[in-house]
Amino acid sequence: MQSATDPEALAIDWAVHAQLGAVLAVVALSLAPLTILVARRIFPGRNVVFARWGFSHLLGVLVLGAALLSLSQVIWPTHSGSIDIQVELVRMAAVMAAMVALIARFAHQLDPESWRALGLWRGMHARAVATGLAAYVLSLPGIVGLGLMWPWLVRELGVEFKPQELMEGFRALPQERVALVLVFGIVVMPLFEEIVFRVFLQPLLVQNFSEKGGVLLTSALFAALHGESAFLPVFGLSVVLGAVMLRTQRLTAVWAVHALHNALVFAYLIAFARGDGLAAAPGVLGAG
């Protein structure tokens, strides 16, 4: 009899998870027309945004982020073989806050209505949030399905699958530090990431590579930033976020969806911190 830790048994488990994931992905695809219809019904009409900034401004934001990240590693180094999720979240939040400040400066300099360029249109925020949440709920089976399929796909490609470092770090986090990590992981980081990716990057790529191309490119970059262990489910989440941003042009909508997703990821980790099998399968949602 094969034990629960036997590699061959685990491989069979991942194959079963992948099959379930494929079913969920098909369900989400079948719900796509309904998702689009609901989004259009809740948020009729669509505002078109033209990016005033160019790739030189994007390069400036990236250089600033890379420089500050490197400097933070010198000041506050990460020890080999271990990761402190609180330190890493604070580090990334500080770096992204500086990037967001530069983006806001570009918007103020280049757009006479900079508040719109930053996704801060007046009115219809409740509708925008409702649109985002409805799209997310209808797409959630697909995101979970991609998360179940991804470990099997990685293993089939001959690559060792490892859970997200931040997710593993959360499992080992002392109880007294959980609250601060939840605030950063659910509220702060989703806001900064949505400004950088959906507000700043996506309009530039949409303008140069079409709507679908811009959303897909943005999603690929967003997923790559979160590591190979959660690439596919985070990519799926990002496609939903990109579509919601195209429809609503409201930062509040994508922030709400991103925050909800991360809240579900942390709830999942808290509930199944010591679980086995499907309940503890890494990458089912993927922290965005």
Short mmCIF file of C-alpha atoms in Angstrom, two decimals:
data_model
loop_
_atom_site.label_atom_id
_atom_site.label_comp_id
_atom_site.label_asym_id
_atom_site.label_seq_id
_atom_site.Cartn_x
_atom_site.Cartn_y
_atom_site.Cartn_z
CA MET A 1 0.00 0.00 0.00
CA GLN A 2 1.31 3.45 -0.90
CA SER A 3 1.70 5.94 1.93
CA ALA A 4 0.35 9.50 1.79
CA THR A 5 3.90 10.77 1.38
CA ASP A 6 4.89 8.35 -1.37
CA PRO A 7 5.89 10.37 -4.50
CA GLU A 8 3.88 8.11 -6.79
CA ALA A 9 0.76 8.51 -4.63
CA LEU A 10 1.24 12.29 -4.58
CA ALA A 11 1.57 12.30 -8.36
CA ILE A 12 -1.78 10.49 -8.63
CA ASP A 13 -3.33 13.02 -6.25
CA TRP A 14 -2.09 15.92 -8.37
CA ALA A 15 -3.53 14.28 -11.48
CA VAL A 16 -6.91 13.97 -9.76
CA HIS A 17 -6.71 17.62 -8.66
CA ALA A 18 -5.87 18.61 -12.23
CA GLN A 19 -8.90 16.74 -13.57
CA LEU A 20 -11.16 18.50 -11.07
CA GLY A 21 -9.49 21.79 -12.01
CA ALA A 22 -10.17 21.20 -15.69
CA VAL A 23 -13.85 20.64 -14.94
CA LEU A 24 -14.01 23.87 -12.94
CA ALA A 25 -12.24 25.76 -15.73
CA VAL A 26 -14.79 24.49 -18.25
CA VAL A 27 -17.60 25.58 -15.91
CA ALA A 28 -16.11 29.08 -15.74
CA LEU A 29 -15.79 29.24 -19.52
CA SER A 30 -19.42 28.22 -19.89
CA LEU A 31 -20.36 31.01 -17.47
CA ALA A 32 -18.31 33.63 -19.39
CA PRO A 33 -21.25 34.86 -21.56
CA LEU A 34 -23.36 35.25 -18.41
CA THR A 35 -20.51 37.08 -16.68
CA ILE A 36 -20.24 39.54 -19.55
CA LEU A 37 -24.01 40.04 -19.66
CA VAL A 38 -24.19 40.68 -15.90
CA ALA A 39 -21.28 43.13 -16.04
CA ARG A 40 -22.90 45.08 -18.86
CA ARG A 41 -26.24 45.09 -17.06
CA ILE A 42 -24.82 46.37 -13.77
CA PHE A 43 -22.43 48.86 -15.37
CA PRO A 44 -23.87 49.98 -18.73
CA GLY A 45 -21.66 52.00 -21.02
CA ARG A 46 -17.90 52.22 -20.83
CA ASN A 47 -15.39 55.03 -20.53
CA VAL A 48 -12.32 54.92 -22.75
CA VAL A 49 -9.06 56.05 -21.18
CA PHE A 50 -6.03 57.09 -23.21
CA ALA A 51 -2.70 56.72 -21.44
CA ARG A 52 -0.93 60.07 -21.43
CA TRP A 53 2.32 58.46 -20.37
CA GLY A 54 4.64 56.39 -22.53
CA PHE A 55 7.16 53.59 -22.22
CA SER A 56 9.82 56.04 -21.03
CA HIS A 57 7.64 56.79 -18.00
CA LEU A 58 7.11 53.05 -17.47
CA LEU A 59 10.87 52.57 -17.55
CA GLY A 60 11.30 55.30 -14.95
CA VAL A 61 8.83 53.61 -12.60
CA LEU A 62 10.52 50.23 -13.07
CA VAL A 63 14.00 51.63 -12.50
CA LEU A 64 12.83 53.36 -9.32
CA GLY A 65 11.24 50.16 -8.05
CA ALA A 66 14.29 48.01 -8.84
CA ALA A 67 16.67 50.53 -7.24
CA LEU A 68 14.63 50.81 -4.04
CA LEU A 69 14.19 47.04 -3.84
CA SER A 70 17.96 46.53 -4.15
CA LEU A 71 18.61 49.22 -1.54
CA SER A 72 16.13 47.62 0.84
CA GLN A 73 17.93 44.29 0.49
CA VAL A 74 21.17 45.98 1.55
CA ILE A 75 19.56 47.71 4.52
CA TRP A 76 17.27 44.84 5.49
CA PRO A 77 18.67 41.63 3.94
CA THR A 78 16.69 38.43 3.48
CA HIS A 79 18.44 35.49 5.13
CA SER A 80 19.04 32.49 2.88
CA GLY A 81 16.57 29.65 3.35
CA SER A 82 14.05 31.66 5.35
CA ILE A 83 11.46 34.32 4.68
CA ASP A 84 9.72 36.65 7.10
CA ILE A 85 6.38 37.43 5.48
CA GLN A 86 5.89 40.56 7.59
CA VAL A 87 9.27 41.98 6.59
CA GLU A 88 8.71 41.12 2.93
CA LEU A 89 5.24 42.69 2.82
CA VAL A 90 6.47 45.88 4.50
CA ARG A 91 9.44 45.98 2.13
CA MET A 92 7.29 45.56 -0.97
CA ALA A 93 4.68 48.03 0.29
CA ALA A 94 7.37 50.69 0.82
CA VAL A 95 8.82 50.12 -2.66
CA MET A 96 5.42 50.16 -4.35
CA ALA A 97 4.35 53.26 -2.41
CA ALA A 98 7.26 55.11 -3.99
CA MET A 99 6.31 53.77 -7.43
CA VAL A 100 2.70 54.88 -6.90
CA ALA A 101 3.88 58.35 -5.87
CA LEU A 102 5.86 58.65 -9.12
CA ILE A 103 2.86 57.42 -11.13
CA ALA A 104 0.66 60.04 -9.45
CA ARG A 105 3.23 62.70 -10.33
CA PHE A 106 3.26 61.61 -13.98
CA ALA A 107 -0.54 61.67 -14.07
CA HIS A 108 -0.60 65.18 -12.57
CA GLN A 109 1.98 66.45 -15.06
CA LEU A 110 0.62 64.79 -18.20
CA ASP A 111 -3.16 64.69 -17.78
CA PRO A 112 -5.35 67.74 -17.05
CA GLU A 113 -7.78 65.37 -15.32
CA SER A 114 -5.22 63.32 -13.46
CA TRP A 115 -7.79 61.96 -11.00
CA ARG A 116 -9.52 60.18 -13.89
CA ALA A 117 -6.23 58.80 -15.17
CA LEU A 118 -5.75 57.25 -11.73
CA GLY A 119 -9.12 55.50 -11.83
CA LEU A 120 -10.78 58.05 -9.54
CA TRP A 121 -13.76 58.99 -11.69
CA ARG A 122 -16.65 60.70 -9.96
CA GLY A 123 -19.70 58.56 -9.22
CA MET A 124 -20.82 55.01 -10.03
CA HIS A 125 -18.34 53.45 -7.61
CA ALA A 126 -20.97 51.25 -5.98
CA ARG A 127 -21.99 49.95 -9.41
CA ALA A 128 -18.34 49.44 -10.33
CA VAL A 129 -17.64 47.45 -7.17
CA ALA A 130 -20.82 45.38 -7.68
CA THR A 131 -19.72 44.67 -11.26
CA GLY A 132 -16.29 43.56 -10.13
CA LEU A 133 -17.58 41.33 -7.36
CA ALA A 134 -20.18 39.70 -9.64
CA ALA A 135 -17.54 39.02 -12.30
CA TYR A 136 -15.18 37.59 -9.69
CA VAL A 137 -17.77 35.28 -8.13
CA LEU A 138 -18.77 33.91 -11.54
CA SER A 139 -15.10 33.49 -12.50
CA LEU A 140 -13.99 31.98 -9.18
CA PRO A 141 -14.51 28.34 -10.26
CA GLY A 142 -12.11 28.96 -13.12
CA ILE A 143 -9.49 30.59 -10.89
CA VAL A 144 -9.68 27.67 -8.46
CA GLY A 145 -9.57 25.27 -11.38
CA LEU A 146 -6.41 26.86 -12.76
CA GLY A 147 -4.88 26.63 -9.30
CA LEU A 148 -5.63 22.92 -9.12
CA MET A 149 -4.26 22.29 -12.61
CA TRP A 150 -1.07 24.31 -12.23
CA PRO A 151 0.97 22.03 -9.88
CA TRP A 152 0.30 19.05 -12.15
CA LEU A 153 1.29 21.02 -15.25
CA VAL A 154 4.52 22.19 -13.59
CA ARG A 155 5.39 18.63 -12.59
CA GLU A 156 4.60 17.35 -16.08
CA LEU A 157 7.12 19.85 -17.44
CA GLY A 158 9.74 18.29 -15.20
CA VAL A 159 9.96 21.21 -12.77
CA GLU A 160 9.72 20.79 -9.02
CA PHE A 161 6.62 22.52 -7.70
CA LYS A 162 7.07 24.69 -4.62
CA PRO A 163 4.32 26.64 -2.83
CA GLN A 164 4.49 30.44 -2.81
CA GLU A 165 7.09 31.55 -0.28
CA LEU A 166 4.77 34.17 1.18
CA MET A 167 2.01 31.59 1.65
CA GLU A 168 4.40 29.20 3.34
CA GLY A 169 5.72 32.05 5.49
CA PHE A 170 2.19 32.83 6.64
CA ARG A 171 1.72 29.27 7.85
CA ALA A 172 4.71 29.69 10.21
CA LEU A 173 3.78 33.21 11.34
CA PRO A 174 3.39 33.77 15.13
CA GLN A 175 -0.20 34.54 16.12
CA GLU A 176 0.59 38.02 17.41
CA ARG A 177 1.87 39.11 13.98
CA VAL A 178 -1.05 37.82 11.92
CA ALA A 179 -3.21 40.96 12.15
CA LEU A 180 -0.58 43.29 10.66
CA VAL A 181 0.16 40.85 7.84
CA LEU A 182 -3.56 40.61 7.03
CA VAL A 183 -3.84 44.41 6.80
CA PHE A 184 -0.89 44.62 4.41
CA GLY A 185 -1.90 41.54 2.42
CA ILE A 186 -5.59 42.36 2.06
CA VAL A 187 -5.76 46.17 2.05
CA VAL A 188 -2.41 47.83 1.33
CA MET A 189 -0.72 45.66 -1.28
CA PRO A 190 -3.84 45.14 -3.46
CA LEU A 191 -4.30 48.92 -3.64
CA PHE A 192 -0.70 49.58 -4.68
CA GLU A 193 -0.61 46.68 -7.14
CA GLU A 194 -3.83 47.77 -8.82
CA ILE A 195 -2.53 51.31 -9.28
CA VAL A 196 0.71 50.04 -10.80
CA PHE A 197 -0.78 47.32 -13.00
CA ARG A 198 -4.40 48.15 -13.84
CA VAL A 199 -4.27 51.96 -13.61
CA PHE A 200 -0.79 52.65 -14.97
CA LEU A 201 0.49 49.69 -17.00
CA GLN A 202 -2.67 48.26 -18.55
CA PRO A 203 -3.88 51.43 -20.36
CA LEU A 204 -0.44 51.85 -21.93
CA LEU A 205 -0.38 48.25 -23.18
CA VAL A 206 -4.02 48.37 -24.32
CA GLN A 207 -3.25 51.51 -26.30
CA ASN A 208 -0.35 49.79 -28.06
CA PHE A 209 -1.48 46.15 -28.30
CA SER A 210 -5.32 46.25 -28.36
CA GLU A 211 -7.66 45.59 -25.45
CA LYS A 212 -7.23 41.81 -25.33
CA GLY A 213 -3.50 42.00 -25.94
CA GLY A 214 -3.04 44.67 -23.27
CA VAL A 215 -5.00 42.74 -20.66
CA LEU A 216 -3.16 39.49 -21.42
CA LEU A 217 0.28 41.14 -21.38
CA THR A 218 -0.50 42.92 -18.13
CA SER A 219 -1.76 39.66 -16.64
CA ALA A 220 1.35 37.76 -17.70
CA LEU A 221 3.61 40.35 -16.08
CA PHE A 222 1.45 40.48 -12.95
CA ALA A 223 1.50 36.69 -12.61
CA ALA A 224 5.24 36.50 -13.23
CA LEU A 225 5.82 38.99 -10.40
CA HIS A 226 4.08 36.57 -8.02
CA GLY A 227 6.35 33.66 -8.92
CA GLU A 228 6.04 30.46 -10.92
CA SER A 229 4.33 28.56 -8.10
CA ALA A 230 1.08 30.49 -8.55
CA PHE A 231 1.49 31.77 -12.09
CA LEU A 232 -1.62 30.27 -13.69
CA PRO A 233 -4.25 31.08 -11.01
CA VAL A 234 -2.85 34.60 -10.54
CA PHE A 235 -2.91 35.03 -14.33
CA GLY A 236 -6.59 34.05 -14.32
CA LEU A 237 -7.32 36.49 -11.50
CA SER A 238 -5.49 39.24 -13.37
CA VAL A 239 -7.52 38.67 -16.55
CA VAL A 240 -10.70 39.17 -14.50
CA LEU A 241 -9.26 42.32 -12.92
CA GLY A 242 -8.20 43.64 -16.31
CA ALA A 243 -11.66 43.06 -17.78
CA VAL A 244 -13.31 44.76 -14.79
CA MET A 245 -11.00 47.76 -15.20
CA LEU A 246 -11.83 47.99 -18.91
CA ARG A 247 -15.54 47.99 -18.12
CA THR A 248 -15.60 50.34 -15.11
CA GLN A 249 -12.35 52.37 -15.17
CA ARG A 250 -12.74 52.56 -11.39
CA LEU A 251 -9.85 51.79 -9.07
CA THR A 252 -12.36 50.97 -6.34
CA ALA A 253 -13.73 48.04 -8.38
CA VAL A 254 -10.44 46.24 -8.97
CA TRP A 255 -9.19 47.06 -5.48
CA ALA A 256 -12.31 45.49 -3.96
CA VAL A 257 -11.97 42.33 -6.07
CA HIS A 258 -8.24 41.99 -5.36
CA ALA A 259 -8.79 42.54 -1.63
CA LEU A 260 -11.57 39.92 -1.55
CA HIS A 261 -9.39 37.40 -3.37
CA ASN A 262 -6.48 37.85 -0.98
CA ALA A 263 -8.86 37.67 1.99
CA LEU A 264 -10.09 34.30 0.70
CA VAL A 265 -6.50 33.10 0.29
CA PHE A 266 -5.62 34.03 3.87
CA ALA A 267 -8.87 32.51 5.18
CA TYR A 268 -8.00 29.32 3.30
CA LEU A 269 -4.52 29.28 4.86
CA ILE A 270 -5.88 29.89 8.36
CA ALA A 271 -8.55 27.20 8.01
CA PHE A 272 -6.24 24.54 6.55
CA ALA A 273 -2.85 25.53 7.99
CA ARG A 274 -2.21 21.96 9.12
CA GLY A 275 -4.40 20.13 6.61
CA ASP A 276 -3.41 17.46 4.13
CA GLY A 277 -4.46 16.55 0.62
CA LEU A 278 -6.82 18.75 -1.38
CA ALA A 279 -7.52 21.10 1.51
CA ALA A 280 -3.84 21.98 1.82
CA ALA A 281 -3.00 21.86 -1.86
CA PRO A 282 -0.77 24.89 -2.54
CA GLY A 283 -1.71 27.18 -5.37
CA VAL A 284 -5.48 26.54 -5.33
CA LEU A 285 -6.09 30.29 -5.35
CA GLY A 286 -2.68 31.92 -5.40
CA ALA A 287 -2.07 35.09 -3.43
CA GLY A 288 -2.33 38.07 -5.76
#
